[in-house]
Coordinates of C-alpha atoms in Angstrom, one line a residue:
Chain L
X1 CA 155.0 44.6 49.5
X2 CA 157.2 41.6 49.4
X3 CA 157.5 37.8 49.6
X4 CA 160.7 37.3 51.5
X5 CA 163.4 39.2 49.6
X6 CA 161.3 39.4 46.5
X7 CA 159.6 42.8 46.2
X8 CA 156.1 42.6 44.6
X9 CA 155.2 46.3 44.6
X10 CA 156.4 49.5 46.1
X11 CA 155.5 53.2 46.5
X12 CA 151.8 52.6 46.7
X13 CA 149.8 55.5 47.9
X14 CA 146.0 55.9 47.6
X15 CA 142.9 57.1 49.5
X16 CA 139.5 55.5 49.4
X17 CA 136.5 57.7 50.0
X18 CA 133.6 56.3 52.1
X19 CA 130.7 54.9 50.0
X20 CA 132.9 54.5 47.0
X21 CA 133.5 51.5 44.8
X22 CA 137.3 51.4 44.6
X23 CA 138.9 49.0 42.1
X24 CA 142.4 47.7 42.3
X25 CA 143.3 46.6 38.7
X26 CA 146.3 45.2 36.9
X27 CA 147.5 42.3 35.0
X28 CA 147.9 38.8 36.4
X29 CA 150.7 38.4 39.0
X30 CA 151.0 42.2 39.6
X31 CA 150.2 41.9 43.3
X32 CA 146.6 42.9 43.4
X33 CA 145.5 40.0 45.8
X34 CA 148.7 40.5 47.8
X35 CA 147.8 44.2 48.3
X36 CA 144.3 43.0 49.4
X37 CA 146.0 40.7 52.0
X38 CA 147.8 43.7 53.4
X39 CA 144.7 45.8 53.5
X40 CA 142.7 43.2 55.5
X41 CA 145.5 42.5 57.8
X42 CA 146.4 39.0 56.6
X43 CA 150.0 40.1 55.9
X44 CA 151.8 42.4 58.2
X45 CA 153.0 45.7 56.8
X46 CA 156.8 45.9 57.0
X47 CA 157.3 49.4 55.4
X48 CA 154.7 52.1 55.2
X49 CA 151.3 52.2 56.8
X50 CA 147.6 51.6 56.2
X51 CA 145.1 54.0 57.9
X52 CA 141.4 53.4 58.6
X53 CA 139.4 56.5 59.7
X54 CA 142.8 58.2 60.1
X55 CA 144.1 55.6 62.5
X56 CA 147.1 53.4 61.8
X57 CA 146.1 49.8 61.2
X58 CA 149.5 48.3 61.0
X59 CA 150.7 49.9 64.3
X60 CA 147.4 49.2 66.1
X61 CA 147.4 46.7 69.0
X62 CA 145.8 43.3 68.4
X63 CA 142.6 44.4 70.1
X64 CA 142.3 47.5 68.0
X65 CA 143.1 45.6 64.9
X66 CA 140.4 43.0 65.7
X67 CA 138.0 45.9 66.3
X68 CA 138.8 47.4 62.8
X69 CA 138.7 43.9 61.2
X70 CA 135.1 43.4 62.5
X71 CA 134.0 46.3 60.3
X72 CA 135.3 44.4 57.3
X73 CA 133.6 41.9 55.1
X74 CA 135.7 39.9 52.7
X75 CA 134.6 37.9 49.7
X76 CA 137.5 35.5 48.8
X77 CA 138.2 34.3 45.3
X78 CA 136.6 30.9 45.8
X79 CA 134.1 31.9 48.4
X80 CA 136.1 30.3 51.2
X81 CA 133.0 28.8 52.8
X82 CA 133.6 26.4 55.7
X83 CA 133.0 23.0 54.2
X84 CA 131.7 21.4 57.4
X85 CA 128.9 24.0 57.8
X86 CA 125.8 24.6 55.8
X87 CA 125.3 27.9 54.0
X88 CA 123.0 29.1 56.8
X89 CA 125.6 28.1 59.4
X90 CA 128.3 29.8 57.4
X91 CA 126.4 33.1 57.4
X92 CA 125.2 32.7 61.0
X93 CA 128.7 32.2 62.6
X94 CA 129.7 35.9 62.6
X95 CA 126.2 36.8 64.0
X96 CA 126.5 34.2 66.7
X97 CA 130.0 35.4 67.7
X98 CA 129.5 39.2 67.6
X99 CA 125.8 40.0 68.2
X100 CA 123.3 39.3 70.9
X101 CA 120.5 38.2 68.5
X102 CA 118.3 35.3 69.4
X103 CA 118.5 32.0 67.5
X104 CA 115.2 32.8 65.8
X105 CA 116.5 36.3 64.7
X106 CA 119.8 34.8 63.5
X107 CA 117.9 32.3 61.4
X108 CA 115.6 35.0 59.9
X109 CA 118.6 37.3 59.2
X110 CA 120.6 34.5 57.7
X111 CA 117.7 33.7 55.4
X112 CA 117.4 37.4 54.5
X113 CA 121.1 37.6 53.7
X114 CA 120.9 34.5 51.5
X115 CA 117.8 35.9 49.7
X116 CA 119.7 39.1 49.0
X117 CA 122.2 37.1 47.0
X118 CA 119.4 34.9 45.4
X119 CA 120.1 31.8 47.5
X120 CA 116.8 31.5 49.5
X121 CA 116.0 27.9 49.9
X122 CA 119.6 26.7 49.9
X123 CA 120.1 27.3 53.7
X124 CA 120.7 23.6 54.5
X125 CA 123.0 22.9 51.6
X126 CA 126.7 22.3 52.1
X127 CA 129.3 24.2 50.0
X128 CA 130.2 21.0 48.2
X129 CA 126.6 20.6 47.0
X130 CA 126.4 23.9 45.1
X131 CA 128.0 25.4 42.1
X132 CA 131.1 27.7 42.1
X133 CA 128.9 30.8 41.3
X134 CA 126.6 29.9 44.2
X135 CA 129.5 29.4 46.5
X136 CA 130.7 32.9 45.6
X137 CA 127.3 34.4 46.3
X138 CA 127.0 32.5 49.6
X139 CA 130.5 33.9 50.4
X140 CA 129.1 37.4 49.8
X141 CA 126.1 36.7 52.1
X142 CA 128.6 35.7 54.8
X143 CA 130.8 38.8 54.1
X144 CA 127.7 41.0 54.5
X145 CA 126.4 39.2 57.6
X146 CA 127.6 41.9 60.1
X147 CA 126.7 44.8 57.8
X148 CA 130.4 45.7 57.3
X149 CA 131.5 49.3 56.7
X150 CA 134.0 48.1 54.1
X151 CA 133.5 45.1 51.8
X152 CA 136.6 43.7 50.1
X153 CA 136.2 41.5 47.0
X154 CA 139.0 39.4 45.6
X155 CA 138.3 38.7 41.9
X156 CA 134.5 38.6 42.3
X157 CA 133.8 37.8 38.7
X158 CA 136.5 35.1 38.3
X159 CA 134.9 31.8 37.2
X160 CA 131.4 33.3 36.7
X161 CA 129.4 33.3 33.5
X162 CA 128.8 36.8 32.0
X163 CA 125.2 36.9 33.3
X164 CA 126.1 35.9 36.8
X165 CA 129.0 38.3 36.7
X166 CA 126.7 41.2 35.6
X167 CA 124.2 40.2 38.4
X168 CA 127.1 40.4 40.9
X169 CA 128.1 43.8 39.6
X170 CA 124.5 45.0 40.0
X171 CA 124.4 43.6 43.6
X172 CA 127.7 45.4 44.4
X173 CA 126.2 48.7 43.1
X174 CA 122.9 48.2 45.1
X175 CA 124.9 47.5 48.2
X176 CA 126.8 50.7 47.7
X177 CA 123.6 52.7 46.9
X178 CA 121.4 51.2 49.6
X179 CA 123.7 50.6 52.5
X180 CA 126.4 53.2 51.8
X181 CA 129.0 50.4 52.1
X182 CA 132.5 51.2 50.9
X183 CA 133.6 48.5 48.4
X184 CA 137.2 47.7 47.6
X185 CA 137.3 45.3 44.6
X186 CA 140.4 43.5 43.2
X187 CA 139.7 42.5 39.6
X188 CA 141.1 42.5 36.0
X189 CA 137.6 42.0 34.4
X190 CA 137.2 45.0 32.2
X191 CA 133.4 44.8 32.0
X192 CA 133.2 44.9 35.8
X193 CA 135.7 47.7 36.1
X194 CA 133.8 50.0 33.8
X195 CA 130.4 48.9 35.3
X196 CA 131.1 49.5 39.0
X197 CA 134.3 51.5 39.6
X198 CA 134.1 55.0 40.9
X199 CA 137.8 55.1 41.2
X200 CA 140.5 52.7 40.2
X201 CA 144.2 52.3 40.7
X202 CA 146.5 50.4 38.3
X203 CA 149.3 48.2 39.5
X204 CA 152.1 47.6 37.0
X205 CA 154.0 44.3 37.4
X206 CA 156.9 45.6 35.2
X207 CA 157.8 48.7 37.2
X208 CA 156.4 47.3 40.4
X209 CA 154.6 50.5 41.1
X210 CA 151.1 52.0 41.1
X211 CA 150.8 54.0 37.9
X212 CA 147.6 55.9 38.1
X213 CA 144.4 56.6 40.2
X214 CA 141.1 57.8 38.7
X215 CA 137.8 57.0 37.1
X216 CA 138.4 54.2 34.5
X217 CA 136.0 55.8 32.1
X218 CA 138.3 58.9 32.1
X219 CA 141.5 56.9 32.2
X220 CA 140.7 55.1 29.0
X221 CA 140.5 58.4 27.1
X222 CA 143.6 59.4 25.2
X223 CA 146.1 61.6 27.1
X224 CA 144.3 61.1 30.4
X225 CA 146.6 58.3 31.8
X226 CA 149.7 56.2 31.2
X227 CA 149.7 54.4 27.8
X228 CA 150.1 51.1 29.7
X229 CA 146.8 51.7 31.5
X230 CA 145.1 52.6 28.3
X231 CA 146.4 49.5 26.7
X232 CA 145.1 47.4 29.6
X233 CA 141.7 49.1 29.5
X234 CA 141.5 48.6 25.8
X235 CA 142.3 44.9 26.0
X236 CA 145.8 45.2 24.6
X237 CA 144.8 47.4 21.6
X238 CA 146.6 50.7 21.1
X239 CA 144.6 53.9 21.0
X240 CA 144.8 53.9 17.2
X241 CA 143.5 50.4 16.8
X242 CA 140.6 51.0 19.1
X243 CA 139.4 53.9 16.8
Chain N
X1 CA 124.2 50.6 56.9
X2 CA 124.8 54.3 57.3
X3 CA 126.7 53.6 60.4
X4 CA 126.6 50.6 62.6
X5 CA 128.2 52.3 65.6
X6 CA 125.5 53.2 68.1
X7 CA 126.6 56.6 69.3
X8 CA 125.8 57.8 72.7
X9 CA 122.6 59.9 72.9
X10 CA 121.3 58.5 69.6
X11 CA 117.6 57.9 69.8
X12 CA 116.7 54.2 70.2
X13 CA 114.9 52.4 67.4
X14 CA 111.1 52.5 67.6
X15 CA 108.1 51.4 65.7
X16 CA 104.8 53.2 66.5
X17 CA 101.5 51.9 65.2
X18 CA 98.6 54.3 64.3
X19 CA 95.3 53.0 63.0
X20 CA 93.0 54.9 60.7
X21 CA 90.0 53.0 59.4
X22 CA 91.3 50.2 57.2
X23 CA 95.0 51.4 57.1
X24 CA 97.7 50.8 59.7
X25 CA 100.7 53.1 59.7
X26 CA 104.0 51.9 61.2
X27 CA 106.2 54.9 61.9
X28 CA 109.8 53.7 62.1
X29 CA 112.4 55.9 63.7
X30 CA 115.6 56.1 65.7
X31 CA 118.9 54.2 65.2
X32 CA 118.5 50.6 64.1
X33 CA 121.6 48.7 65.0
X34 CA 122.2 45.0 64.7
X35 CA 124.7 45.0 67.4
X36 CA 122.6 47.2 69.7
X37 CA 120.4 45.7 72.4
X38 CA 117.2 47.6 72.0
X39 CA 115.1 47.0 68.9
X40 CA 111.4 46.8 68.4
X41 CA 110.0 43.3 67.9
X42 CA 108.0 42.8 64.8
X43 CA 105.7 40.4 66.6
X44 CA 104.7 43.1 69.1
X45 CA 104.1 45.7 66.4
X46 CA 102.0 43.2 64.3
X47 CA 99.9 42.2 67.3
X48 CA 98.9 45.9 67.6
X49 CA 98.0 45.9 63.9
X50 CA 96.1 42.7 64.2
X51 CA 94.1 44.1 67.1
X52 CA 92.2 46.3 64.7
X53 CA 89.6 44.7 62.5
X54 CA 89.4 45.0 58.8
X55 CA 92.9 46.3 58.1
X56 CA 93.6 46.1 54.3
X57 CA 96.8 48.1 54.0
X58 CA 99.9 48.6 56.1
X59 CA 102.1 51.6 55.4
X60 CA 105.6 52.0 56.8
X61 CA 107.0 55.5 57.1
X62 CA 110.5 56.5 58.1
X63 CA 110.6 60.2 58.6
X64 CA 112.4 60.0 61.9
X65 CA 114.7 57.2 60.8
X66 CA 118.3 57.7 61.7
X67 CA 121.1 55.3 60.8
X68 CA 119.9 51.8 60.0
X69 CA 121.3 48.4 59.1
X70 CA 120.1 44.8 58.5
X71 CA 118.0 44.9 61.7
X72 CA 115.6 47.2 60.0
X73 CA 115.5 45.0 57.0
X74 CA 114.9 42.0 59.2
X75 CA 112.0 43.8 60.9
X76 CA 110.5 44.8 57.5
X77 CA 110.9 41.4 56.0
X78 CA 108.9 39.9 58.9
X79 CA 106.2 42.5 58.4
X80 CA 106.2 41.7 54.7
X81 CA 105.8 38.0 55.4
X82 CA 103.0 38.6 57.8
X83 CA 101.2 40.9 55.3
X84 CA 101.5 38.3 52.6
X85 CA 100.2 35.6 54.9
X86 CA 97.2 37.8 55.8
X87 CA 96.7 39.1 52.2
X88 CA 97.3 42.7 53.3
X89 CA 98.9 45.3 51.1
X90 CA 102.3 46.6 52.3
X91 CA 103.5 50.1 51.2
X92 CA 107.2 50.8 51.7
X93 CA 107.3 53.9 49.5
X94 CA 107.7 56.3 52.4
X95 CA 110.9 54.7 53.6
X96 CA 114.4 55.7 52.4
X97 CA 115.0 54.4 48.8
X98 CA 117.7 52.0 49.8
X99 CA 115.4 50.1 52.2
X100 CA 112.8 49.4 49.5
X101 CA 115.5 48.5 47.1
X102 CA 117.0 45.9 49.3
X103 CA 113.6 44.4 50.3
X104 CA 112.8 44.2 46.5
X105 CA 116.2 42.6 45.9
X106 CA 115.6 40.0 48.6
X107 CA 112.3 39.1 47.0
X108 CA 113.6 39.3 43.4
X109 CA 114.6 35.6 43.3
X110 CA 111.9 33.3 44.5
X111 CA 112.8 30.6 47.1
X112 CA 114.3 27.6 45.4
X113 CA 112.2 24.4 45.7
X114 CA 114.9 22.3 47.2
X115 CA 114.4 18.9 48.8
X116 CA 114.0 19.2 52.5
X117 CA 117.2 18.2 54.4
X118 CA 115.4 17.6 57.6
X119 CA 114.9 13.8 57.7
X120 CA 111.9 12.6 59.7
X121 CA 112.0 9.6 62.1
X122 CA 114.0 6.8 60.7
X123 CA 113.3 3.3 62.0
X124 CA 116.0 1.0 63.3
X125 CA 115.4 -1.5 60.5
X126 CA 115.9 1.3 57.9
X127 CA 119.1 2.3 59.6
X128 CA 120.3 -1.3 59.8
X129 CA 119.5 -1.7 56.1
X130 CA 121.3 1.5 55.1
X131 CA 124.3 0.4 57.2
X132 CA 124.4 -3.0 55.5
X133 CA 124.1 -1.4 52.0
X134 CA 126.9 1.0 52.9
X135 CA 129.1 -1.8 54.1
X136 CA 128.4 -3.9 51.0
X137 CA 129.2 -0.9 48.7
X138 CA 132.4 -0.2 50.7
X139 CA 133.4 -3.9 50.3
X140 CA 132.7 -3.8 46.5
X141 CA 134.7 -0.5 46.2
X142 CA 137.6 -2.0 48.1
X143 CA 137.6 -5.2 46.0
X144 CA 137.4 -3.2 42.8
X145 CA 140.3 -1.0 43.9
X146 CA 142.4 -4.0 44.7
X147 CA 141.5 -5.5 41.3
X148 CA 142.4 -2.2 39.5
X149 CA 145.7 -2.1 41.4
X150 CA 146.6 -5.6 40.3
X151 CA 145.8 -4.7 36.7
X152 CA 147.9 -1.6 37.0
X153 CA 150.9 -3.5 38.3
X154 CA 150.5 -5.9 35.4
X155 CA 150.5 -3.0 33.0
X156 CA 153.6 -1.5 34.6
X157 CA 155.3 -4.9 34.6
X158 CA 154.7 -5.2 30.9
X159 CA 155.9 -1.7 30.2
X160 CA 152.4 -0.4 29.2
X161 CA 151.7 1.8 32.3
X162 CA 152.9 5.3 32.8
X163 CA 154.6 5.6 36.2
X164 CA 155.7 8.6 38.1
X165 CA 159.2 7.3 39.0
X166 CA 160.1 10.5 40.9
X167 CA 157.2 9.8 43.2
X168 CA 158.3 6.2 43.5
X169 CA 161.8 7.1 44.7
X170 CA 160.4 9.9 46.9
X171 CA 158.0 7.4 48.6
X172 CA 160.9 5.0 49.1
X173 CA 162.8 7.7 50.9
X174 CA 159.9 9.0 52.9
X175 CA 158.6 5.6 54.0
X176 CA 162.0 4.1 54.4
X177 CA 165.0 6.1 55.5
X178 CA 162.9 9.0 57.0
X179 CA 160.8 6.5 59.0
X180 CA 163.9 5.0 60.7
X181 CA 164.0 7.2 63.8
X182 CA 160.3 6.7 64.9
X183 CA 160.3 3.0 64.0
X184 CA 163.6 2.6 65.9
X185 CA 162.4 4.4 69.0
X186 CA 159.0 2.6 69.2
X187 CA 160.6 -0.8 68.6
X188 CA 163.3 -0.3 71.1
X189 CA 160.7 0.7 73.8
X190 CA 158.5 -2.3 72.8
X191 CA 161.4 -4.7 73.3
X192 CA 162.2 -3.0 76.6
X193 CA 158.6 -3.3 77.8
X194 CA 158.3 -6.9 76.7
X195 CA 161.6 -7.8 78.5
X196 CA 160.6 -5.9 81.6
X197 CA 157.2 -7.6 81.9
X198 CA 158.7 -11.0 81.2
X199 CA 161.5 -10.5 83.7
X200 CA 159.1 -10.0 86.5
X201 CA 157.4 -13.3 85.9
X202 CA 160.4 -15.4 84.8
X203 CA 162.6 -14.3 87.7
X204 CA 160.2 -16.0 90.2
X205 CA 161.2 -19.3 88.6
X206 CA 164.9 -18.5 88.3
X207 CA 164.4 -18.5 84.5
X208 CA 165.3 -14.8 83.9
X209 CA 167.7 -15.8 81.1
X210 CA 164.7 -16.8 79.0
X211 CA 163.7 -13.2 78.7
X212 CA 166.1 -13.1 75.7
X213 CA 164.2 -16.0 74.1
X214 CA 160.8 -14.4 74.6
X215 CA 161.9 -11.0 73.3
X216 CA 163.7 -12.4 70.3
X217 CA 160.8 -14.7 69.2
X218 CA 158.1 -12.1 69.9
X219 CA 159.9 -9.3 68.1
X220 CA 160.9 -11.4 65.1
X221 CA 157.5 -13.2 64.5
X222 CA 155.0 -10.6 65.8
X223 CA 155.8 -7.3 67.4
X224 CA 158.4 -6.0 64.9
X225 CA 156.0 -6.4 62.0
X226 CA 152.9 -5.2 63.9
X227 CA 154.6 -2.1 65.5
X228 CA 156.1 -1.1 62.1
X229 CA 152.7 -1.6 60.4
X230 CA 150.9 0.5 63.0
X231 CA 153.5 3.3 62.8
X232 CA 153.4 3.3 59.1
X233 CA 149.6 3.3 59.0
X234 CA 149.6 6.5 61.1
X235 CA 152.5 8.1 59.4
X236 CA 152.4 7.1 55.8
X237 CA 148.9 5.6 55.2
X238 CA 147.3 8.9 56.5
X239 CA 149.7 10.9 54.3
X240 CA 148.8 8.9 51.2
X241 CA 145.1 9.4 51.9
X242 CA 145.5 13.1 52.5
X243 CA 147.8 13.7 49.5
X244 CA 145.6 11.8 47.0
X245 CA 142.4 13.2 48.6
X246 CA 143.7 16.8 48.1
X247 CA 144.5 15.9 44.5
X248 CA 141.0 14.7 44.1
X249 CA 139.6 17.9 45.5
X250 CA 141.7 20.1 43.3
X251 CA 140.8 18.0 40.2
X252 CA 144.4 16.8 39.7
X253 CA 143.1 13.2 39.3
X254 CA 140.6 14.4 36.6
X255 CA 143.5 16.1 34.8
X256 CA 145.4 12.8 34.7
X257 CA 142.3 10.9 33.5
X258 CA 141.7 13.4 30.7
X259 CA 145.3 12.9 29.5
X260 CA 144.6 9.1 29.4
X261 CA 147.1 8.6 32.2
X262 CA 145.8 6.1 34.7
X263 CA 145.9 7.5 38.2
X264 CA 146.3 3.9 39.4
X265 CA 149.5 3.6 37.4
X266 CA 150.8 7.1 38.1
X267 CA 149.9 7.6 41.7
X268 CA 148.8 4.4 43.4
X269 CA 151.1 1.6 42.2
X270 CA 154.3 3.5 42.8
X271 CA 153.2 4.0 46.4
X272 CA 152.1 0.4 46.9
X273 CA 155.4 -1.0 45.4
X274 CA 157.6 1.4 47.4
X275 CA 155.9 0.5 50.7
X276 CA 156.0 -3.2 49.8
X277 CA 159.7 -3.0 49.3
X278 CA 160.6 -0.8 52.3
X279 CA 158.4 -2.4 55.0
X280 CA 160.3 -5.7 55.2
X281 CA 163.5 -3.7 55.7
X282 CA 161.8 -1.6 58.4
X283 CA 160.4 -4.8 60.0
X284 CA 163.8 -6.4 60.2
X285 CA 165.3 -3.1 61.6
X286 CA 162.5 -3.1 64.1
X287 CA 163.4 -6.7 65.2
X288 CA 167.0 -5.6 65.9
X289 CA 166.0 -2.5 67.8
X290 CA 163.4 -4.5 69.9
X291 CA 166.1 -7.1 70.7
X292 CA 168.4 -4.3 71.7
X293 CA 165.7 -2.9 74.0
X294 CA 165.3 -6.3 75.6
X295 CA 169.1 -6.5 76.1
X296 CA 169.1 -3.3 78.1
X297 CA 166.7 -4.9 80.6
X298 CA 168.6 -8.2 80.5
X299 CA 171.9 -6.5 81.3
X300 CA 170.5 -3.8 83.6
X301 CA 167.8 -5.6 85.6
X302 CA 168.6 -9.3 85.3
X303 CA 172.4 -8.8 85.2
X304 CA 172.9 -11.2 82.3
X305 CA 176.1 -10.6 80.3
X306 CA 175.9 -9.4 76.8
X307 CA 177.4 -12.6 75.4
X308 CA 174.9 -14.7 77.4
X309 CA 172.0 -12.6 76.1
X310 CA 173.3 -12.8 72.5
X311 CA 173.8 -16.6 72.6
X312 CA 170.4 -17.1 74.1
X313 CA 168.8 -14.8 71.4
X314 CA 170.5 -16.6 68.5
X315 CA 169.8 -20.0 69.9
X316 CA 166.1 -19.4 70.4
X317 CA 165.4 -17.9 67.0
X318 CA 165.3 -19.7 63.7
X319 CA 165.5 -18.3 60.2
X320 CA 161.8 -19.1 59.8
X321 CA 161.0 -16.7 62.6
X322 CA 162.8 -13.9 60.9
X323 CA 161.3 -14.7 57.5
X324 CA 157.8 -14.9 59.0
X325 CA 158.2 -11.4 60.4
X326 CA 159.7 -10.0 57.2
X327 CA 156.9 -11.5 55.1
X328 CA 154.3 -10.1 57.5
X329 CA 155.9 -6.7 57.2
X330 CA 155.6 -6.9 53.4
X331 CA 151.9 -7.8 53.7
X332 CA 151.3 -5.0 56.1
X333 CA 153.0 -2.6 53.8
X334 CA 150.6 -3.5 51.0
X335 CA 147.7 -3.1 53.4
X336 CA 148.8 0.3 54.5
X337 CA 149.5 1.6 51.0
X338 CA 146.2 0.2 49.6
X339 CA 144.0 1.5 52.4
X340 CA 145.6 4.9 52.2
X341 CA 145.4 5.2 48.4
X342 CA 141.9 3.8 48.3
X343 CA 140.5 6.2 50.9
X344 CA 142.2 9.1 49.0
X345 CA 140.9 8.0 45.6
X346 CA 137.3 7.7 47.0
X347 CA 137.5 11.0 48.9
X348 CA 134.6 13.4 48.3
X349 CA 135.1 16.8 46.9
X350 CA 135.6 19.0 50.0
X351 CA 138.2 19.7 52.7
X352 CA 136.4 17.9 55.5
X353 CA 136.4 14.7 53.4
X354 CA 140.2 14.8 53.1
X355 CA 140.4 14.7 56.9
X356 CA 137.9 11.8 57.1
X357 CA 139.8 9.9 54.4
X358 CA 143.0 10.2 56.4
X359 CA 141.3 9.1 59.6
X360 CA 139.5 6.1 58.0
X361 CA 142.7 5.1 56.2
X362 CA 144.5 4.7 59.5
X363 CA 141.7 2.9 61.3
X364 CA 141.1 0.5 58.4
X365 CA 144.8 -0.2 58.0
X366 CA 145.3 -1.0 61.7
X367 CA 142.2 -3.2 61.7
X368 CA 143.4 -5.1 58.7
X369 CA 147.0 -5.4 60.0
X370 CA 145.8 -7.1 63.2
X371 CA 143.2 -9.3 61.3
X372 CA 145.7 -10.4 58.7
X373 CA 148.3 -11.1 61.4
X374 CA 145.9 -13.5 63.0
X375 CA 145.1 -15.1 59.7
X376 CA 148.8 -15.6 58.8
X377 CA 149.5 -17.1 62.3
X378 CA 146.6 -19.6 61.9
X379 CA 147.8 -20.6 58.5
X380 CA 151.4 -21.0 59.6
X381 CA 150.2 -23.1 62.6
X382 CA 148.3 -25.3 60.3
X383 CA 151.3 -25.7 58.0
X384 CA 153.5 -26.3 61.1
X385 CA 155.8 -23.5 60.2

């Protein structure tokens, strides 16, 4: 992973199981969001490869790539809602493009998706008229609109109060449990990591490498992972201090 | 969404109704796929339920349910709404756990009581009144902005204002030197067109030589300043509106405010002064290029010598013509800078508003350039200048 000649991260190798909540964690500036951009196809892979269902994503033709991307849902850091469209129109656009649903069905489904994220009644609001947390939830409703197989989250808890953050974590788990969706979450929020992650990887900005892969609840135990990972998971405290 | 891919041979989604005394059972089965074409309609199913009298309970069972996605949730939420409207109990316990969980989640937060966005019929008088109020507010905002700008310039002149000097020099460069190619090209072509049109008429009277007079006076007094103003409105005014508008959206203006640094001093005044200083130079440059364009027609079409054209140009133009054009350019520079900055500062907090701010800055600047040009001409005529 690189920006021009500047290498952000190298030697990354991991596998995500279907129906899993997979967390990419690491300190600020370690390349978490950049890795996400590679995973969703926003940045072309120059060295190495990404596989979905055993098929190469980076070597796929444009049509094949689009096909795979249609099975993705992405929640961007700030929601990334289209400012000229209402919340309902934001959620409806993928349905209008890629399904044969009638206008009435799209309206009903849009309303259902917004109610899943607690935004029923805000269908006609524009993104500029709602709070940051609501924008994020509306972004999630849009990401879920086509029932994606894989949902990617870029810092879902960033900028949210603890209660909203907890609710979002609950929603993520319900989506996993109810729909069997695979969730890939980029975050450095420890509470979220421990609450939702089945498996996590840690990216280290210093060595520019992935240090470890495993369940964060196990990784935090002494002797189970790299000291750097433990320090991160213990908010900078050493193992002794935390005792 | 166990799987949204409808595999070949997978049983199609179905909803079968069976009625027993006061209970209706809806047996759901098959593959429910949002992207598939065959799905049971809730209205058809509910019509069957409604056909039986005295139903007090609807039970949904999903023993034959294959893969499912939001299309099943949509179906069930419509059944749920219907049951609530008819005060009939709905039992979803015999469906897979995830289905009930998501329906419960959708109902967990009650619908927000938001003000309806669908405006009813609005009379013409109401619209006229709203337009008038809008125009009045816009005028007040513009007047306030000009006032604030004057106060800001006074603060800067007395050394009390904090100015971003780097921005000042950068604006001088961007609106001065970097604008030379486009201003030069447009002015040259304007002079050429003026001369060409004039030559067609004047040649009929054997007065082709006077093309030089017409081009010189027109460029110096009017066209040089106007064309420069229009180009700078589209080029620099729009950029000012977009730059400041983006800063507003990303709360950079608020950050200045909280540091007690006036955005007018820091962002607006440097731009206004830079453009006020550069525009007269650009206007004069435009005059020269326009005259050069006219000379091309004079030499090429009318076969006038370069010396004749030059003598005719110098003889027809007084210093007052050049000063008039230069002063106008300065005024137009202030108009372009003020409209661009004002639209940017009044920009709303979203990306679309930045585009609107840039568009309205250009339109408003061009309108005021033409209007102020007319006013200046009338005043000069009255003063016999």
